[in-house]
Structure formats: C-alpha cells, structure tokens
PDB file of C-alpha atoms in Angstrom:
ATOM      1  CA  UNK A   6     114.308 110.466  79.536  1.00 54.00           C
ATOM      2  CA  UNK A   7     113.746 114.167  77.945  1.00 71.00           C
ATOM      3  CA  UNK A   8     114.391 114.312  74.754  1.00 72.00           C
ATOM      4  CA  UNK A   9     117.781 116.622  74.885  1.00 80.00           C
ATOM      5  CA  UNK A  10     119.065 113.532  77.312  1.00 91.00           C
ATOM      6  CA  UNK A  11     118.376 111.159  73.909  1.00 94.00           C
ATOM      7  CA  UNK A  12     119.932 113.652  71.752  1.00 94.00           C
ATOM      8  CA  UNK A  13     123.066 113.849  73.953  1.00 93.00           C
ATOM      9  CA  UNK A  14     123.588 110.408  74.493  1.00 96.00           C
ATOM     10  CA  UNK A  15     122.976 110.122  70.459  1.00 96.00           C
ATOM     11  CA  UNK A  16     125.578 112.506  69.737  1.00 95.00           C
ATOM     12  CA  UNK A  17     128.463 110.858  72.648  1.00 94.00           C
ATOM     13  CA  UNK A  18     127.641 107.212  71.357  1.00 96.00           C
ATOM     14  CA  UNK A  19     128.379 108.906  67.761  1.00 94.00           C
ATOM     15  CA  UNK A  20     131.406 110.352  68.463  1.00 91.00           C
ATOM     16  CA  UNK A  21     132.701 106.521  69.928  1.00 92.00           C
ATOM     17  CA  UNK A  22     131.546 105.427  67.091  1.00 92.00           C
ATOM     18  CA  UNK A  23     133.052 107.603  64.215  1.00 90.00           C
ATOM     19  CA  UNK A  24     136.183 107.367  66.822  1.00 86.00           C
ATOM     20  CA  UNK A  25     136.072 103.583  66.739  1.00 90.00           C
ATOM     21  CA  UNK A  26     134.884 102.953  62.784  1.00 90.00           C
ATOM     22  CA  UNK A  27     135.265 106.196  61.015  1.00 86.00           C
ATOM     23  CA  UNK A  28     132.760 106.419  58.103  1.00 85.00           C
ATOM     24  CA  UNK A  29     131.683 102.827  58.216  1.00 90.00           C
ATOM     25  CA  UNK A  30     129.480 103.396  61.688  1.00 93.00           C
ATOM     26  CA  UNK A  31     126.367 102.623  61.467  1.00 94.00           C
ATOM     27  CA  UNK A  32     123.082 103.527  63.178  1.00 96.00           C
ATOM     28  CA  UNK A  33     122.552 100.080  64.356  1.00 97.00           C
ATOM     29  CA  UNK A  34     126.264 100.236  66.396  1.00 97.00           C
ATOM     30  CA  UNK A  35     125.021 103.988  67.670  1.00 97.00           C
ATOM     31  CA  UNK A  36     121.485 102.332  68.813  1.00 97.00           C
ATOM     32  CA  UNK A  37     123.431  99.571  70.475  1.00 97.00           C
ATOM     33  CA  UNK A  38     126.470 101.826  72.177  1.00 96.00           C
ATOM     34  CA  UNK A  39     123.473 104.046  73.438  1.00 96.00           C
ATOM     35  CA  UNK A  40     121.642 101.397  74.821  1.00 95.00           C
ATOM     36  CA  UNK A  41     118.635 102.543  72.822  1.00 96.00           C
ATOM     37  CA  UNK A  42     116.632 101.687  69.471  1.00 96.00           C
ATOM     38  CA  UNK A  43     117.509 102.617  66.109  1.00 96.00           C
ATOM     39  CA  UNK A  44     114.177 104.256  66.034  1.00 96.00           C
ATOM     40  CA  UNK A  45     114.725 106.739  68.780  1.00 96.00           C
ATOM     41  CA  UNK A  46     117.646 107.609  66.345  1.00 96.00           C
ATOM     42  CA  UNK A  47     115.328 108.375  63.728  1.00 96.00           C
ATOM     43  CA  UNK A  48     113.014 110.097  65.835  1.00 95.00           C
ATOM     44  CA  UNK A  49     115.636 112.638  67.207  1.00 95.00           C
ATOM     45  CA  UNK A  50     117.471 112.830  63.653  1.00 95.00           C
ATOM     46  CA  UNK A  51     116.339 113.102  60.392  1.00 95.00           C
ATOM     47  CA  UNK A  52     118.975 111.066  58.801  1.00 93.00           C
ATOM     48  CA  UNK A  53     123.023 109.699  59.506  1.00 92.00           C
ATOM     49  CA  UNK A  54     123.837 113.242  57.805  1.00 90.00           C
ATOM     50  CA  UNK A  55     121.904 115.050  60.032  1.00 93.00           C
ATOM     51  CA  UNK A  56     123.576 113.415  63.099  1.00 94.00           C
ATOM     52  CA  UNK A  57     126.797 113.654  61.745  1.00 91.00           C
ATOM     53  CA  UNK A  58     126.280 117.349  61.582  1.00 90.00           C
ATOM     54  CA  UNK A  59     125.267 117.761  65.189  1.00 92.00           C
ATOM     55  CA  UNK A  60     128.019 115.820  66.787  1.00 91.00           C
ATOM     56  CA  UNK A  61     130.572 118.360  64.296  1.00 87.00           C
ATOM     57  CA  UNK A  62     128.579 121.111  65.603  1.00 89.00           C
ATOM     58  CA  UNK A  63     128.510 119.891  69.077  1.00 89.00           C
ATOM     59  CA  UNK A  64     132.803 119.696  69.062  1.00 86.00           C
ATOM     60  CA  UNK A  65     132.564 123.692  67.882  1.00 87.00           C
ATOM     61  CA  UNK A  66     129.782 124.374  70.570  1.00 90.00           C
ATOM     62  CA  UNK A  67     132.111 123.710  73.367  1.00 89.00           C
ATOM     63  CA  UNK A  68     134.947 125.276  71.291  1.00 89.00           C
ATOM     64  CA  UNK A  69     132.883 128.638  71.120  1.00 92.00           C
ATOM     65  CA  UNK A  70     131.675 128.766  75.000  1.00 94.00           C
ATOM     66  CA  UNK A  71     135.335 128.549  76.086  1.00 92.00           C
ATOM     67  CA  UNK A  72     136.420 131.259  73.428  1.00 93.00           C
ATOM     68  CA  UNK A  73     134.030 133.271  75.213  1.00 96.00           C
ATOM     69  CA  UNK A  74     135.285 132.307  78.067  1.00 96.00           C
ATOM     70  CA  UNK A  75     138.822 133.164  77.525  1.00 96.00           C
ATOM     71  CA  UNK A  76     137.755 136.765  75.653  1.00 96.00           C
ATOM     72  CA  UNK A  77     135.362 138.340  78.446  1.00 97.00           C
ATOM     73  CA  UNK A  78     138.398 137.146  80.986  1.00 97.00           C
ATOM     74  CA  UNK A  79     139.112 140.512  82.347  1.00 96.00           C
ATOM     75  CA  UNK A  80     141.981 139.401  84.343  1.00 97.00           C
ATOM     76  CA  UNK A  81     143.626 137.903  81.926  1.00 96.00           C
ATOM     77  CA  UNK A  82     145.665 140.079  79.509  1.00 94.00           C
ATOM     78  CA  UNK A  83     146.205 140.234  75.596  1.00 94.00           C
ATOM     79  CA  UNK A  84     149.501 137.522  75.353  1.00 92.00           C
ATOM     80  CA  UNK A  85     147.617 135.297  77.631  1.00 92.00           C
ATOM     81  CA  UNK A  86     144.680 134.971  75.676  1.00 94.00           C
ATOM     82  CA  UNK A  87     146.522 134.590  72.519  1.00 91.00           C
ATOM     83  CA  UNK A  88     148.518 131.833  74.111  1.00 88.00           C
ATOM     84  CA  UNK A  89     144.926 130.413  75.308  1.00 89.00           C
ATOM     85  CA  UNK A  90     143.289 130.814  71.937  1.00 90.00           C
ATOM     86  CA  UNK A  91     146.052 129.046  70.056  1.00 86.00           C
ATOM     87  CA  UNK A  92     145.586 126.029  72.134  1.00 82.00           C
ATOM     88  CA  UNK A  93     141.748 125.809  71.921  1.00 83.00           C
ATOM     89  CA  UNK A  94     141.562 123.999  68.446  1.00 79.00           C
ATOM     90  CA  UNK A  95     143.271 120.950  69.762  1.00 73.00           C
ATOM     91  CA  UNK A  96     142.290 121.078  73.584  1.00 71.00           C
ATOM     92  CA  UNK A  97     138.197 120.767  72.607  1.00 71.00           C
ATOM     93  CA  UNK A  98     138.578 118.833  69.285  1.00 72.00           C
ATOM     94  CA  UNK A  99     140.981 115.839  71.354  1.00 68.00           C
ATOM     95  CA  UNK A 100     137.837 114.069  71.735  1.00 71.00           C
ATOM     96  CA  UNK A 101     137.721 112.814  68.607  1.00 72.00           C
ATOM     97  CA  UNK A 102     140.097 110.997  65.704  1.00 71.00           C
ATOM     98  CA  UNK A 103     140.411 113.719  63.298  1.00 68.00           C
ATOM     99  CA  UNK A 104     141.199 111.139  60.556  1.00 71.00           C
ATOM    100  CA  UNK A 105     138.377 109.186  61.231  1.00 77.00           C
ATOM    101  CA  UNK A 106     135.921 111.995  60.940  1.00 76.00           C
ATOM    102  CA  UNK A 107     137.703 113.762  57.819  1.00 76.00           C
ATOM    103  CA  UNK A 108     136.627 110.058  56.108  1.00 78.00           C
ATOM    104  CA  UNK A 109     133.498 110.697  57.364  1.00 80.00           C
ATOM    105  CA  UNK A 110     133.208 114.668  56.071  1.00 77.00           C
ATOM    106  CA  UNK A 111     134.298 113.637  52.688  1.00 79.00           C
ATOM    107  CA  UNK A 112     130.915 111.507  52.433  1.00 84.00           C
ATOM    108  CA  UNK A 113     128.687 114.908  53.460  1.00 82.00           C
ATOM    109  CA  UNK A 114     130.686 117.730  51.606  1.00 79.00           C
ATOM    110  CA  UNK A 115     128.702 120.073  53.721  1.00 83.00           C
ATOM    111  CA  UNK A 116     130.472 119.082  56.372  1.00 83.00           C
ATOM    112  CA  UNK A 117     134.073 120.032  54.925  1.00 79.00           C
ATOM    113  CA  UNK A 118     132.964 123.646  54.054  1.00 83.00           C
ATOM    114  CA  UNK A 119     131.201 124.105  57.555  1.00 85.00           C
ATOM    115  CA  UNK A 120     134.558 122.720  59.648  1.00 81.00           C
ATOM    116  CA  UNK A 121     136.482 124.916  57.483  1.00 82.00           C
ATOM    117  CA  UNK A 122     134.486 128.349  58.027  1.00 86.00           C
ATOM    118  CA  UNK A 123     134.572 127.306  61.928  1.00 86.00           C
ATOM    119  CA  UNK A 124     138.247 127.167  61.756  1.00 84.00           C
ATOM    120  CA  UNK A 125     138.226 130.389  60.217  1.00 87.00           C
ATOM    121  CA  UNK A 126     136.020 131.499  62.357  1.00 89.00           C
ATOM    122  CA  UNK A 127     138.452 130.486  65.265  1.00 88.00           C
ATOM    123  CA  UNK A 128     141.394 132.363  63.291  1.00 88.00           C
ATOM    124  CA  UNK A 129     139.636 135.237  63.393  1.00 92.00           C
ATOM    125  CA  UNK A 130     139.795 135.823  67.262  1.00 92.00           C
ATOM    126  CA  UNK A 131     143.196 134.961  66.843  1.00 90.00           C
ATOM    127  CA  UNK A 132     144.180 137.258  63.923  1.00 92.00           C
ATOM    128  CA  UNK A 133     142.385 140.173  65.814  1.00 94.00           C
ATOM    129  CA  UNK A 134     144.176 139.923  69.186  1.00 93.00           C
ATOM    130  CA  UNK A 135     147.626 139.073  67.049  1.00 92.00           C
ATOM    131  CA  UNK A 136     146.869 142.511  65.421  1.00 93.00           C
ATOM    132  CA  UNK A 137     145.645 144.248  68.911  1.00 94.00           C
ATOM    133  CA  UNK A 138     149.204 142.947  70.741  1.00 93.00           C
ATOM    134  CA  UNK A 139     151.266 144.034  68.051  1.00 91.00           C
ATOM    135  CA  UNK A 140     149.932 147.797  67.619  1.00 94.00           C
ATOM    136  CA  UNK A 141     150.465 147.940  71.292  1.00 93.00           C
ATOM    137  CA  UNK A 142     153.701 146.282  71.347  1.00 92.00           C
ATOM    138  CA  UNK A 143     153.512 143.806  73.210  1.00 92.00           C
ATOM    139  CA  UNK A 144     154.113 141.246  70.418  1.00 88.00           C
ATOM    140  CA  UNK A 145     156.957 141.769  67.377  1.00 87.00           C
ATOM    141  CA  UNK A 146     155.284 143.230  64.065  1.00 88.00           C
ATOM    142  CA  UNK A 147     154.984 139.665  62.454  1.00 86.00           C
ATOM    143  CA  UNK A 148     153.359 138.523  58.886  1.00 88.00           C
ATOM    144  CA  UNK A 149     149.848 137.607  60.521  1.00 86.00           C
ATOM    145  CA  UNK A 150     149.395 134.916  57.502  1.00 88.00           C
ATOM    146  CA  UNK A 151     152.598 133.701  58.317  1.00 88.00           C
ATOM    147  CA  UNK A 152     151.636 132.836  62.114  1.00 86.00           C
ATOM    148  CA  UNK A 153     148.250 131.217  60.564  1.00 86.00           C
ATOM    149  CA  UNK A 154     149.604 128.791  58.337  1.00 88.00           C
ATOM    150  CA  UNK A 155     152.235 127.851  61.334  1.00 85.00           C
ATOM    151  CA  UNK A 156     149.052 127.250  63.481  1.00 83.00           C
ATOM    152  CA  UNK A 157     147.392 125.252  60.634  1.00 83.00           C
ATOM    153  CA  UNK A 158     149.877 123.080  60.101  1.00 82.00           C
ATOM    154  CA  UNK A 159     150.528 122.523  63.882  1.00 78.00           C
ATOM    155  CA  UNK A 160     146.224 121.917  64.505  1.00 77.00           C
ATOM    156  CA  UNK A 161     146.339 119.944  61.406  1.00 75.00           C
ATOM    157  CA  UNK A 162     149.577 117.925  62.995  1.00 74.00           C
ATOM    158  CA  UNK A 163     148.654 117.849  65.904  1.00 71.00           C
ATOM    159  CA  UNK A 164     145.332 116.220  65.872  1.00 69.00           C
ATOM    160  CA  UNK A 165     146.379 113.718  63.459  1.00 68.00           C
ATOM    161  CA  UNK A 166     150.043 112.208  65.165  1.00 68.00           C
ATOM    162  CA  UNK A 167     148.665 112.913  68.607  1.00 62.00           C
ATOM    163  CA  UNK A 168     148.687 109.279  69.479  1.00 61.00           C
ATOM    164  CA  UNK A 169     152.536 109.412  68.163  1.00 62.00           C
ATOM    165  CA  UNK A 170     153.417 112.423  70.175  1.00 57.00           C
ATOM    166  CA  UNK A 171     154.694 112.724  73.909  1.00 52.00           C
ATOM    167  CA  UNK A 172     151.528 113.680  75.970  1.00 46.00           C
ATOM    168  CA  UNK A 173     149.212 115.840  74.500  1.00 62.00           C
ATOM    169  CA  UNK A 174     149.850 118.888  77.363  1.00 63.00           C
ATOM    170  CA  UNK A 175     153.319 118.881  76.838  1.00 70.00           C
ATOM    171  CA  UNK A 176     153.590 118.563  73.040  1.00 71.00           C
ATOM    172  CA  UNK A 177     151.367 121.304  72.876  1.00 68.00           C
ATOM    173  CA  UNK A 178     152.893 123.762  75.505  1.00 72.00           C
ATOM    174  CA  UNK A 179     156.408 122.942  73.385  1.00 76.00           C
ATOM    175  CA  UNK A 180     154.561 124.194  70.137  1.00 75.00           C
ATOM    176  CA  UNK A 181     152.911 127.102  71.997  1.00 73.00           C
ATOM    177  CA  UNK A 182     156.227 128.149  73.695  1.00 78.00           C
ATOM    178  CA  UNK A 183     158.514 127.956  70.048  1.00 78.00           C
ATOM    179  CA  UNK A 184     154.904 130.169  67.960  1.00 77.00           C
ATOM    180  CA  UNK A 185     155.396 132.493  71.281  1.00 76.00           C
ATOM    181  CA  UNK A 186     159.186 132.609  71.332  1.00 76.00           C
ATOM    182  CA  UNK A 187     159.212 134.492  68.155  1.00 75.00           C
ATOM    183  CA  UNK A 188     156.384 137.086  68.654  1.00 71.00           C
ATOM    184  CA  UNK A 189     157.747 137.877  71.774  1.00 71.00           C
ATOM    185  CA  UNK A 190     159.156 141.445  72.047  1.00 62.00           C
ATOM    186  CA  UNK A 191     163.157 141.013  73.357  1.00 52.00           C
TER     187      UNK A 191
END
C-alpha cells in the first residue's frame, strides 16, 4: 500500500476515533480501526500530536479546495457565494464531533490557535465579499462584525447541538435564510 494510502487511512480511522472517544483514543484503537500496526502509526507520524494535527489540517484541506471552488465560480454571482461561504464551516467540518475534538485541542494548545486562525482565515473570504456586495448594493450597509459574531455563534451552535437539531440541510438553510433576510436590499 503507498505510503499516502497509510497516511489516509491513519487520518479516517483517527477521526472515528476522536469521534467515538474524544481525547482518550489511543494509538492502539487507531492501529486496530485501521486494520494495521501501531508501528506503521509511528512510522507515518512522529507522535499522537503530530497525527492529531494532520487529521485538523486534513478537515481545513477540504474546507479550502471548496472555497476555491466556490470563489473562481464564474457563474455564480456575489450573494450566491456569500450564501455558499457561510455554509462551508459546518458542511466540511460535519464529519467530526466538535466537542470531542475541542477535548482533544485543549491537550495540544497548538491546535486551538491553528483552528482559530483557520476560522479567521475562512472569515476573511467572507468579510471581503460582505464588503464587495455592499459597495455595490446588492446587500444593506450592515456592521460587518456584527454579521461575524452572528456566524460564530451559529458555526459554534451548530456543530455542537447538531445531533439535537432537525436535519442538518434544513437547520442550516433556516439559519442561512434569517443571516440573508436582513442583508438583503428591500
């Protein structure tokens, strides 16, 4: 198997894991859900922290390629790919218990500061399209820090009472439609 097979099934047998026990996984429960041996772990990773970082960095991998995605989309025009961008966070991050890996972030305090710049990083697009709509008018003149701390809180919300809410597609349409409702111009 080449090696960046090993490193994928690593990461996916991870992310079950973290999913399943949060910060008490183990290698030895990754080894076994991967069907492989704890030293093929240790010969693909330096270390649980090391791994830990990859599968993180793996979630905001796939969060990134379908940003780029949705901003080279020529067809598709500035309210669209707001509406798109807003719902990016939760649609590529569903994959995993956001609880569960939190627990596991506060044990590597790297971790914390790098999911927290990537979320930033996220806003960004966000806050730059926000401002882009609004000079052209097709979005009301709105507090931009305002409309961040409402998507915060509904990310943060979101991925943590998922399993509470209705399905996921419709919850989050409902919360995209009421952040839309009031940017949109009457």
């Amino acid at each position: 198997m080449a090696k960046d097979n090993i490193r994928f099934k690593i990461i996916q047998a991870t992310k079950e894991e973290i999913n399943i026990n949060g910060s008490d996984f183990t290698l030895d429960m990754v080894a076994k859900r991967a069907g492989i041996s704890k030293k093929t772990i240790y010969n693909n990773f330096n270390d649980k922290e090391e791994l830990v970082n990859c599968v993180i960095k793996d979630v905001f991998l796939k969060l990134k390629e379908r940003r780029v995605k949705i901003i080279n989309d020529t067809d598709m025009d500035i309210v669209e790919k707001i509406k798109k961008l807003f719902v990016l966070i939760p649609i590529e991050v569903s994959e995993i218990d956001l609880r569960k890996y939190e627990a596991v972030c506060v044990k590597y305090p790297g971790l914390l500061k790098y999911v927290d710049e990537k979320i930033e990083d996220e806003w960004s697009y966000i806050d730059e399209y926000l401002d882009l709509a609004m000079k052209q008018g097709r979005i009301k003149r709105r507090n931009i820090y305002s409309v961040k701390t409402v998507w915060l809180g509904t990310i943060r919300f979101y991925l943590i009472y998922r399993e509470r809410c209705m399905a996921n597609d419709v919850t989050m349409c409902e919360i995209l439609s009421i952040i839309m409702n009031g940017l949109k111009m009457k």
